[in-house]
mmCIF file of C-alpha atoms in Angstrom:
data_model
loop_
_atom_site.group_PDB
_atom_site.id
_atom_site.type_symbol
_atom_site.label_atom_id
_atom_site.label_comp_id
_atom_site.label_asym_id
_atom_site.label_seq_id
_atom_site.Cartn_x
_atom_site.Cartn_y
_atom_site.Cartn_z
ATOM 1 C CA MET U 1 -23.123 121.319 -36.702
ATOM 2 C CA SER U 2 -21.811 118.319 -38.652
ATOM 3 C CA GLU U 3 -23.644 115.020 -38.528
ATOM 4 C CA PRO U 4 -22.477 112.137 -36.307
ATOM 5 C CA GLY U 5 -19.716 110.153 -37.919
ATOM 6 C CA SER U 6 -18.139 113.106 -39.739
ATOM 7 C CA VAL U 7 -14.626 112.933 -41.167
ATOM 8 C CA VAL U 8 -12.595 115.795 -39.696
ATOM 9 C CA ALA U 9 -9.373 117.291 -41.076
ATOM 10 C CA VAL U 10 -7.412 119.408 -38.594
ATOM 11 C CA LEU U 11 -5.166 122.086 -40.099
ATOM 12 C CA ASP U 12 -2.370 123.808 -38.224
ATOM 13 C CA PRO U 13 -2.668 127.582 -37.679
ATOM 14 C CA GLY U 14 -2.775 129.422 -40.983
ATOM 15 C CA GLY U 15 -5.200 127.219 -42.896
ATOM 16 C CA PRO U 16 -4.860 125.951 -46.492
ATOM 17 C CA GLY U 17 -2.098 127.581 -48.492
ATOM 18 C CA SER U 18 0.099 128.251 -45.457
ATOM 19 C CA GLY U 19 1.926 124.927 -45.354
ATOM 20 C CA ALA U 20 -0.885 123.452 -43.285
ATOM 21 C CA ASN U 21 -1.214 120.281 -45.391
ATOM 22 C CA PRO U 22 -4.363 121.145 -47.370
ATOM 23 C CA GLY U 23 -4.242 117.617 -48.792
ATOM 24 C CA LEU U 24 -5.921 116.575 -45.536
ATOM 25 C CA VAL U 25 -9.130 118.286 -46.629
ATOM 26 C CA SER U 26 -9.110 116.493 -49.983
ATOM 27 C CA VAL U 27 -8.616 113.153 -48.210
ATOM 28 C CA ALA U 28 -11.428 113.997 -45.770
ATOM 29 C CA ARG U 29 -13.727 114.707 -48.723
ATOM 30 C CA GLN U 30 -12.889 111.376 -50.378
ATOM 31 C CA LEU U 31 -13.339 109.451 -47.125
ATOM 32 C CA ALA U 32 -16.621 111.202 -46.390
ATOM 33 C CA ASP U 33 -17.958 110.280 -49.837
ATOM 34 C CA GLY U 34 -16.888 106.670 -49.368
ATOM 35 C CA LEU U 35 -18.339 106.373 -45.868
ATOM 36 C CA GLY U 36 -21.521 108.343 -46.492
ATOM 37 C CA ALA U 37 -20.519 111.039 -44.001
ATOM 38 C CA ARG U 38 -19.890 114.782 -43.983
ATOM 39 C CA ALA U 39 -16.427 116.262 -44.411
ATOM 40 C CA ALA U 40 -15.431 118.829 -41.804
ATOM 41 C CA CYS U 41 -12.343 120.990 -41.411
ATOM 42 C CA VAL U 42 -11.073 122.445 -38.137
ATOM 43 C CA LEU U 43 -8.920 125.578 -38.338
ATOM 44 C CA ALA U 44 -7.027 126.767 -35.277
ATOM 45 C CA GLY U 45 -6.799 130.460 -34.530
ATOM 46 C CA PRO U 46 -8.951 133.538 -35.076
ATOM 47 C CA PRO U 47 -11.670 133.326 -37.767
ATOM 48 C CA ASP U 48 -10.167 133.667 -41.240
ATOM 49 C CA ARG U 49 -12.605 133.999 -44.149
ATOM 50 C CA GLY U 50 -9.907 133.233 -46.712
ATOM 51 C CA ALA U 51 -8.801 130.023 -44.986
ATOM 52 C CA ALA U 52 -12.413 128.919 -44.530
ATOM 53 C CA ALA U 53 -13.217 129.579 -48.195
ATOM 54 C CA SER U 54 -10.162 127.555 -49.241
ATOM 55 C CA ALA U 55 -11.266 124.642 -47.075
ATOM 56 C CA VAL U 56 -14.747 124.719 -48.635
ATOM 57 C CA ALA U 57 -13.209 124.808 -52.132
ATOM 58 C CA LEU U 58 -11.220 121.680 -51.251
ATOM 59 C CA GLY U 59 -14.409 119.857 -50.292
ATOM 60 C CA ALA U 60 -15.297 120.642 -46.664
ATOM 61 C CA ASP U 61 -19.023 120.619 -45.919
ATOM 62 C CA ASP U 62 -18.443 122.288 -42.550
ATOM 63 C CA VAL U 63 -15.606 124.514 -41.362
ATOM 64 C CA PHE U 64 -15.011 125.024 -37.664
ATOM 65 C CA THR U 65 -12.678 127.691 -36.356
ATOM 66 C CA ALA U 66 -11.317 126.592 -32.968
ATOM 67 C CA VAL U 67 -10.813 129.757 -30.951
ATOM 68 C CA ALA U 68 -8.569 129.617 -27.887
ATOM 69 C CA PRO U 69 -5.545 131.836 -27.099
ATOM 70 C CA TRP U 70 -3.470 128.906 -25.903
ATOM 71 C CA LEU U 71 -3.623 127.050 -29.249
ATOM 72 C CA ASP U 72 -1.231 129.451 -30.982
ATOM 73 C CA ALA U 73 1.656 128.285 -28.771
ATOM 74 C CA ARG U 74 1.407 124.817 -30.386
ATOM 75 C CA GLN U 75 1.812 123.107 -27.024
ATOM 76 C CA PRO U 76 0.960 119.395 -27.299
ATOM 77 C CA ASP U 77 -0.906 119.336 -23.958
ATOM 78 C CA ALA U 78 -3.200 122.108 -25.125
ATOM 79 C CA TRP U 79 -3.801 120.546 -28.529
ATOM 80 C CA VAL U 80 -4.632 117.123 -27.051
ATOM 81 C CA ALA U 81 -7.196 118.736 -24.732
ATOM 82 C CA ALA U 82 -8.612 120.901 -27.530
ATOM 83 C CA LEU U 83 -8.972 118.056 -30.022
ATOM 84 C CA ALA U 84 -10.458 115.716 -27.421
ATOM 85 C CA GLU U 85 -13.150 118.339 -26.804
ATOM 86 C CA THR U 86 -13.555 118.881 -30.545
ATOM 87 C CA CYS U 87 -13.975 115.160 -31.289
ATOM 88 C CA ARG U 88 -16.708 114.859 -28.674
ATOM 89 C CA GLU U 89 -18.420 118.012 -29.930
ATOM 90 C CA LEU U 90 -18.416 116.885 -33.566
ATOM 91 C CA GLU U 91 -18.916 113.176 -32.836
ATOM 92 C CA SER U 92 -16.042 112.452 -35.195
ATOM 93 C CA ARG U 93 -15.657 109.110 -36.954
ATOM 94 C CA VAL U 94 -12.265 109.831 -38.502
ATOM 95 C CA LEU U 95 -9.779 112.533 -37.458
ATOM 96 C CA LEU U 96 -6.938 113.479 -39.827
ATOM 97 C CA LEU U 97 -3.774 115.283 -38.691
ATOM 98 C CA SER U 98 -0.549 116.303 -40.413
ATOM 99 C CA HIS U 99 2.397 113.990 -39.790
ATOM 100 C CA ASN U 100 4.602 116.829 -38.586
ATOM 101 C CA THR U 101 6.286 117.556 -35.266
ATOM 102 C CA LEU U 102 3.014 118.554 -33.618
ATOM 103 C CA GLY U 103 0.875 115.823 -35.164
ATOM 104 C CA ARG U 104 3.315 113.047 -34.292
ATOM 105 C CA GLU U 105 3.181 114.014 -30.630
ATOM 106 C CA VAL U 106 -0.514 114.815 -30.402
ATOM 107 C CA ALA U 107 -2.037 111.881 -32.344
ATOM 108 C CA PRO U 108 -0.946 108.965 -30.100
ATOM 109 C CA ARG U 109 -1.748 110.867 -26.914
ATOM 110 C CA LEU U 110 -5.162 111.812 -28.246
ATOM 111 C CA ALA U 111 -5.841 108.210 -29.320
ATOM 112 C CA ALA U 112 -4.946 106.961 -25.846
ATOM 113 C CA ARG U 113 -7.173 109.551 -24.193
ATOM 114 C CA LEU U 114 -10.194 108.777 -26.400
ATOM 115 C CA GLY U 115 -9.647 105.036 -26.799
ATOM 116 C CA ALA U 116 -9.366 105.528 -30.560
ATOM 117 C CA GLY U 117 -7.583 103.579 -33.270
ATOM 118 C CA LEU U 118 -4.408 105.127 -34.727
ATOM 119 C CA VAL U 119 -2.532 104.833 -38.023
ATOM 120 C CA SER U 120 0.426 107.204 -38.372
ATOM 121 C CA ASP U 121 2.812 108.347 -41.100
ATOM 122 C CA CYS U 122 0.407 107.536 -43.949
ATOM 123 C CA VAL U 123 1.159 108.270 -47.596
ATOM 124 C CA SER U 124 -2.378 107.482 -48.766
ATOM 125 C CA ILE U 125 -5.761 106.957 -47.123
ATOM 126 C CA HIS U 126 -9.034 105.881 -48.711
ATOM 127 C CA ALA U 127 -12.374 104.430 -47.660
ATOM 128 C CA GLY U 128 -12.850 100.685 -47.495
ATOM 129 C CA GLY U 129 -15.703 98.702 -46.003
ATOM 130 C CA ASP U 130 -16.931 100.483 -42.885
ATOM 131 C CA GLY U 131 -13.645 102.240 -42.215
ATOM 132 C CA LEU U 132 -10.458 103.356 -43.884
ATOM 133 C CA ILE U 133 -7.527 101.721 -45.624
ATOM 134 C CA ALA U 134 -4.183 103.417 -45.028
ATOM 135 C CA VAL U 135 -0.806 102.866 -46.674
ATOM 136 C CA ARG U 136 2.351 103.709 -44.745
ATOM 137 C CA PRO U 137 6.085 103.109 -45.284
ATOM 138 C CA CYS U 138 7.866 100.412 -43.286
ATOM 139 C CA PHE U 139 11.408 99.061 -42.982
ATOM 140 C CA SER U 140 12.811 102.601 -43.217
ATOM 141 C CA GLY U 141 10.879 103.325 -46.395
ATOM 142 C CA LYS U 142 11.984 100.194 -48.264
ATOM 143 C CA ALA U 143 8.444 98.825 -48.427
ATOM 144 C CA LEU U 144 4.821 99.868 -47.992
ATOM 145 C CA SER U 145 2.318 98.285 -45.624
ATOM 146 C CA THR U 146 -1.476 98.439 -45.820
ATOM 147 C CA TRP U 147 -3.521 98.936 -42.675
ATOM 148 C CA VAL U 148 -7.269 98.520 -42.296
ATOM 149 C CA ALA U 149 -9.112 100.415 -39.560
ATOM 150 C CA GLY U 150 -12.852 100.190 -39.058
ATOM 151 C CA GLY U 151 -15.651 99.749 -36.589
ATOM 152 C CA PRO U 152 -17.959 102.196 -34.877
ATOM 153 C CA GLY U 153 -15.271 104.001 -32.873
ATOM 154 C CA LEU U 154 -13.016 106.918 -33.755
ATOM 155 C CA THR U 155 -9.960 106.367 -35.954
ATOM 156 C CA ILE U 156 -7.102 108.884 -35.955
ATOM 157 C CA ALA U 157 -4.609 109.058 -38.832
ATOM 158 C CA THR U 158 -1.624 111.269 -39.612
ATOM 159 C CA LEU U 159 -0.755 112.023 -43.229
ATOM 160 C CA ARG U 160 2.576 113.112 -44.654
ATOM 161 C CA ARG U 161 2.664 116.530 -46.250
ATOM 162 C CA GLN U 162 2.626 116.531 -50.042
ATOM 163 C CA ALA U 163 1.779 112.816 -50.041
ATOM 164 C CA VAL U 164 -1.661 113.665 -51.422
ATOM 165 C CA PRO U 165 -1.859 116.793 -53.595
ATOM 166 C CA PRO U 166 -4.856 118.992 -52.772
ATOM 167 C CA GLY U 167 -7.455 119.240 -55.466
ATOM 168 C CA ALA U 168 -10.688 121.138 -55.925
ATOM 169 C CA SER U 169 -13.566 118.959 -54.768
ATOM 170 C CA PRO U 170 -16.716 120.990 -54.157
ATOM 171 C CA ALA U 171 -18.640 120.321 -50.970
ATOM 172 C CA ARG U 172 -22.094 118.811 -51.197
ATOM 173 C CA GLY U 173 -23.519 122.077 -49.863
ATOM 174 C CA GLU U 174 -22.385 125.675 -49.714
ATOM 175 C CA GLY U 175 -20.138 125.046 -46.719
ATOM 176 C CA VAL U 176 -21.093 126.106 -43.204
ATOM 177 C CA VAL U 177 -18.550 128.085 -41.162
ATOM 178 C CA THR U 178 -18.933 127.909 -37.366
ATOM 179 C CA VAL U 179 -16.817 129.295 -34.533
ATOM 180 C CA LEU U 180 -15.981 126.556 -32.036
ATOM 181 C CA ARG U 181 -15.154 128.223 -28.726
ATOM 182 C CA LEU U 182 -13.194 125.911 -26.472
ATOM 183 C CA ASP U 183 -13.238 125.907 -22.698
ATOM 184 C CA ASP U 184 -10.701 128.090 -20.921
ATOM 185 C CA ARG U 185 -7.616 126.299 -19.666
ATOM 186 C CA GLY U 186 -5.070 127.074 -17.025
ATOM 187 C CA PRO U 187 -1.304 126.945 -17.665
ATOM 188 C CA GLY U 188 -0.102 123.665 -19.139
ATOM 189 C CA ARG U 189 2.930 121.660 -18.104
ATOM 190 C CA THR U 190 5.101 123.625 -20.530
ATOM 191 C CA ARG U 191 5.558 127.319 -21.076
ATOM 192 C CA VAL U 192 6.892 129.347 -23.973
ATOM 193 C CA ILE U 193 10.319 130.815 -23.239
ATOM 194 C CA GLU U 194 11.174 132.178 -26.655
ATOM 195 C CA ARG U 195 9.678 132.339 -30.140
ATOM 196 C CA VAL U 196 12.039 131.929 -33.079
ATOM 197 C CA VAL U 197 10.393 133.251 -36.234
ATOM 198 C CA PRO U 198 11.800 132.081 -39.606
ATOM 199 C CA PRO U 199 12.856 134.814 -42.018
ATOM 200 C CA PRO U 200 10.087 136.068 -44.342
ATOM 201 C CA GLY U 201 9.700 133.844 -47.367
ATOM 202 C CA GLN U 202 11.580 130.892 -45.900
ATOM 203 C CA VAL U 203 10.068 127.611 -47.056
ATOM 204 C CA HIS U 204 9.569 124.864 -44.488
ATOM 205 C CA LEU U 205 11.260 121.582 -45.308
ATOM 206 C CA GLU U 206 7.968 119.672 -45.263
ATOM 207 C CA ASP U 207 6.378 122.099 -47.725
ATOM 208 C CA ALA U 208 9.222 122.447 -50.209
ATOM 209 C CA GLY U 209 9.066 121.086 -53.739
ATOM 210 C CA VAL U 210 12.870 120.870 -53.823
ATOM 211 C CA VAL U 211 15.100 120.017 -50.837
ATOM 212 C CA VAL U 212 18.908 119.987 -50.718
ATOM 213 C CA SER U 213 20.235 117.715 -47.966
ATOM 214 C CA VAL U 214 23.765 117.148 -46.687
ATOM 215 C CA GLY U 215 25.563 114.498 -44.687
ATOM 216 C CA ARG U 216 28.890 114.060 -42.942
ATOM 217 C CA GLY U 217 30.627 114.149 -46.291
ATOM 218 C CA ILE U 218 30.041 117.891 -46.607
ATOM 219 C CA GLY U 219 32.799 118.307 -44.006
ATOM 220 C CA THR U 220 32.329 121.746 -42.451
ATOM 221 C CA ARG U 221 29.791 124.506 -41.918
ATOM 222 C CA GLU U 222 31.940 126.761 -44.072
ATOM 223 C CA ALA U 223 31.694 124.299 -46.969
ATOM 224 C CA LEU U 224 27.940 124.032 -46.414
ATOM 225 C CA GLN U 225 27.592 127.804 -46.651
ATOM 226 C CA GLU U 226 29.805 128.163 -49.720
ATOM 227 C CA TYR U 227 28.679 125.242 -51.862
ATOM 228 C CA ILE U 228 25.099 124.674 -50.730
ATOM 229 C CA VAL U 229 23.462 127.601 -48.912
ATOM 230 C CA ASP U 230 24.982 130.340 -51.078
ATOM 231 C CA GLY U 231 25.312 128.074 -54.113
ATOM 232 C CA LEU U 232 23.031 125.226 -55.158
ATOM 233 C CA ALA U 233 20.199 125.868 -52.691
ATOM 234 C CA ALA U 234 20.180 129.593 -53.449
ATOM 235 C CA VAL U 235 19.846 128.992 -57.196
ATOM 236 C CA LEU U 236 17.009 126.505 -56.680
ATOM 237 C CA GLY U 237 15.308 128.522 -53.949
ATOM 238 C CA ALA U 238 15.368 125.375 -51.847
ATOM 239 C CA PRO U 239 15.641 124.881 -48.082
ATOM 240 C CA VAL U 240 18.567 122.898 -46.685
ATOM 241 C CA GLY U 241 18.330 119.893 -44.385
ATOM 242 C CA GLY U 242 20.647 117.085 -43.427
ATOM 243 C CA SER U 243 21.334 113.806 -41.705
ATOM 244 C CA ARG U 244 21.892 112.987 -38.053
ATOM 245 C CA GLY U 245 25.597 112.754 -38.835
ATOM 246 C CA ALA U 246 25.640 116.345 -40.084
ATOM 247 C CA VAL U 247 23.826 117.422 -36.917
ATOM 248 C CA ASP U 248 26.331 115.578 -34.678
ATOM 249 C CA LEU U 249 29.197 117.393 -36.402
ATOM 250 C CA GLY U 250 27.495 120.766 -35.892
ATOM 251 C CA ILE U 251 27.147 121.331 -39.643
ATOM 252 C CA ILE U 252 23.387 121.890 -39.461
ATOM 253 C CA PRO U 253 21.102 122.623 -36.480
ATOM 254 C CA PRO U 254 18.971 119.799 -35.012
ATOM 255 C CA ASP U 255 15.706 121.352 -36.229
ATOM 256 C CA LEU U 256 16.815 120.737 -39.838
ATOM 257 C CA GLN U 257 17.491 117.034 -39.361
ATOM 258 C CA ILE U 258 15.690 114.759 -41.801
ATOM 259 C CA GLY U 259 15.133 111.139 -40.878
ATOM 260 C CA LEU U 260 13.484 108.687 -38.534
ATOM 261 C CA THR U 261 14.032 110.958 -35.528
ATOM 262 C CA GLY U 262 13.769 114.205 -37.482
ATOM 263 C CA ARG U 263 11.580 115.721 -40.151
ATOM 264 C CA VAL U 264 9.766 113.741 -42.837
ATOM 265 C CA VAL U 265 9.776 115.314 -46.304
ATOM 266 C CA SER U 266 8.156 114.365 -49.619
ATOM 267 C CA PRO U 267 9.479 116.844 -52.209
ATOM 268 C CA LYS U 268 9.387 116.449 -55.967
ATOM 269 C CA LEU U 269 13.201 116.649 -56.003
ATOM 270 C CA TYR U 270 15.603 115.643 -53.214
ATOM 271 C CA ILE U 271 19.300 116.357 -53.777
ATOM 272 C CA ALA U 272 21.540 114.435 -51.358
ATOM 273 C CA VAL U 273 25.115 115.678 -51.076
ATOM 274 C CA GLY U 274 27.685 113.719 -49.078
ATOM 275 C CA LEU U 275 24.964 111.484 -47.652
ATOM 276 C CA SER U 276 25.570 107.777 -47.181
ATOM 277 C CA GLY U 277 21.865 106.904 -47.233
ATOM 278 C CA SER U 278 21.425 105.109 -43.907
ATOM 279 C CA PRO U 279 18.007 103.511 -43.246
ATOM 280 C CA GLN U 280 17.373 106.044 -40.460
ATOM 281 C CA HIS U 281 17.837 108.945 -42.845
ATOM 282 C CA MET U 282 15.976 107.423 -45.782
ATOM 283 C CA ALA U 283 12.932 106.914 -43.560
ATOM 284 C CA GLY U 284 12.570 110.692 -43.648
ATOM 285 C CA CYS U 285 12.853 111.217 -47.400
ATOM 286 C CA SER U 286 11.655 108.006 -49.037
ATOM 287 C CA GLY U 287 8.535 109.826 -50.192
ATOM 288 C CA ALA U 288 10.532 112.046 -52.558
ATOM 289 C CA GLN U 289 9.529 111.642 -56.194
ATOM 290 C CA THR U 290 13.101 111.969 -57.514
ATOM 291 C CA ILE U 291 16.366 111.595 -55.576
ATOM 292 C CA VAL U 292 19.688 112.833 -56.934
ATOM 293 C CA ALA U 293 22.778 111.677 -55.016
ATOM 294 C CA VAL U 294 26.359 112.984 -55.049
ATOM 295 C CA ASN U 295 28.915 110.860 -53.170
ATOM 296 C CA THR U 296 32.530 109.797 -53.570
ATOM 297 C CA ASP U 297 31.753 106.195 -52.558
ATOM 298 C CA PRO U 298 30.219 104.196 -55.427
ATOM 299 C CA GLN U 299 28.997 101.627 -52.857
ATOM 300 C CA ALA U 300 27.094 104.183 -50.764
ATOM 301 C CA PRO U 301 23.555 102.916 -49.995
ATOM 302 C CA ILE U 302 22.091 106.227 -51.199
ATOM 303 C CA PHE U 303 22.654 105.117 -54.796
ATOM 304 C CA GLY U 304 20.214 102.264 -54.230
ATOM 305 C CA PHE U 305 17.455 104.822 -53.627
ATOM 306 C CA ALA U 306 18.495 107.501 -56.130
ATOM 307 C CA GLN U 307 17.076 107.840 -59.627
ATOM 308 C CA TYR U 308 20.223 109.784 -60.607
ATOM 309 C CA GLY U 309 23.661 109.462 -59.034
ATOM 310 C CA VAL U 310 27.037 111.124 -59.457
ATOM 311 C CA VAL U 311 30.171 109.475 -58.066
ATOM 312 C CA GLY U 312 32.606 112.283 -57.383
ATOM 313 C CA ASP U 313 33.814 115.056 -55.091
ATOM 314 C CA TYR U 314 30.950 117.464 -54.425
ATOM 315 C CA ARG U 315 33.455 120.352 -54.481
ATOM 316 C CA LYS U 316 33.747 119.755 -58.230
ATOM 317 C CA VAL U 317 30.268 118.446 -58.983
ATOM 318 C CA ILE U 318 28.138 121.020 -57.137
ATOM 319 C CA PRO U 319 29.756 124.199 -58.587
ATOM 320 C CA SER U 320 29.368 122.765 -62.092
ATOM 321 C CA LEU U 321 25.734 121.820 -61.438
ATOM 322 C CA THR U 322 24.996 125.198 -59.852
ATOM 323 C CA SER U 323 26.500 127.079 -62.790
ATOM 324 C CA ARG U 324 24.525 125.068 -65.324
ATOM 325 C CA LEU U 325 21.274 125.462 -63.388
ATOM 326 C CA ARG U 326 21.844 129.213 -63.168
ATOM 327 C CA GLN U 327 22.173 129.364 -66.973
ATOM 328 C CA VAL U 328 19.072 127.220 -67.556
ATOM 329 C CA LEU U 329 16.906 129.139 -65.100
ATOM 330 C CA ALA U 330 18.051 132.487 -66.481
ATOM 331 C CA ALA U 331 17.263 131.509 -70.071
ATOM 332 C CA PRO U 332 14.020 132.943 -71.509
ATOM 333 C CA ALA U 333 11.112 130.525 -71.582
ATOM 334 C CA GLY U 334 10.353 128.794 -74.849
#
C-alpha cells in the first residue's frame, strides 16, 4: 500500500498507450519527487500486466488496479464513488485526472464530496512549496494563469492530453502492483442504453498528433466528405473535428465539436478550414503547437492564432495541398 500523502494518477480504462493520457504518470512522478511522496497509478478495469508495466516504466512506485464491473460504463456517478473510496484508501495528497469528458465531470464533483482543492484544464503541473503549481489557459486561451495549491488536504487537478509528453522515469523501487477491489454498488442514476464503438484504428481527437477542423465556411456535409474526410484528412491519417457553427449546421456531429463546450485538443498540427476562430472555439485548440488556417476572410480572427495562413477558397486550396502532401508522403525517405 502506498504511503500517506501519495500522488495518484488515474488512467481511463486501457492504461498507458491506449489514449489514457500516460503523461499523468510522468507528472505524478515529478510531483512525488518534489513533495517527498510516492507516485501511484490507478488503472480501471481487469488486471492488465502490460498496462501495469507501462505505468511502472513511466515512474509509478505503486500500481493499483481498480476492479468493479460498473466502472467500464464510464458513468460519472460510479467514478465519483469509486475515486472517493480510492482516495480514502490510499490517503492521497494529490489526485491527477485527464481533462476529458469524464474527467471534467468527475473532478469537481469529487472535490466537492471530499472537500478537496481543484485546479482544472492544466497544461503543466509541478511541485512548489508544500503543494503544486499549475498553469492553465484563461481568456479563451489568449493567456496563461498560474495557480498555487497547497496545504495538508487533498488537491485534485485535471491535465490536458498531450500537454505533457510521457517520458521514462524509473520508479524508486521495482513497482508494486495491487488489486483494489471496490465495494459493490447498486444501479446509478443513469443507465447504458447503447454503446457506440468507434471503427478499429480510429484515432480520438484528444490523442491525435494532427487534427483537421472545419467551420461554417465548409458549407455542406457533402463538401466535408469530398474535400476533408476523403481528401486532406485521409492523406494525413487525421481525425476530423469542427466548431459549434459546423455542428449547428449539421455538418459534423456534436461529439466532434472542439471548443469551450466541446473537446479540448493539443495536437502538434491543427489545420483549420473555414473556421473564423471565435474565442469559444480557440479555447479548445489553443494548446496546438502549430495552427494552419484557410479562410476567405483576411480579417478572420483565426489568423491571429495561426502560425501559417492561406487567404483563399478552400475548394482550390485544399485539393492542391492534398495533392502535394500525397506526393511528399509517397516519396521514398532520404
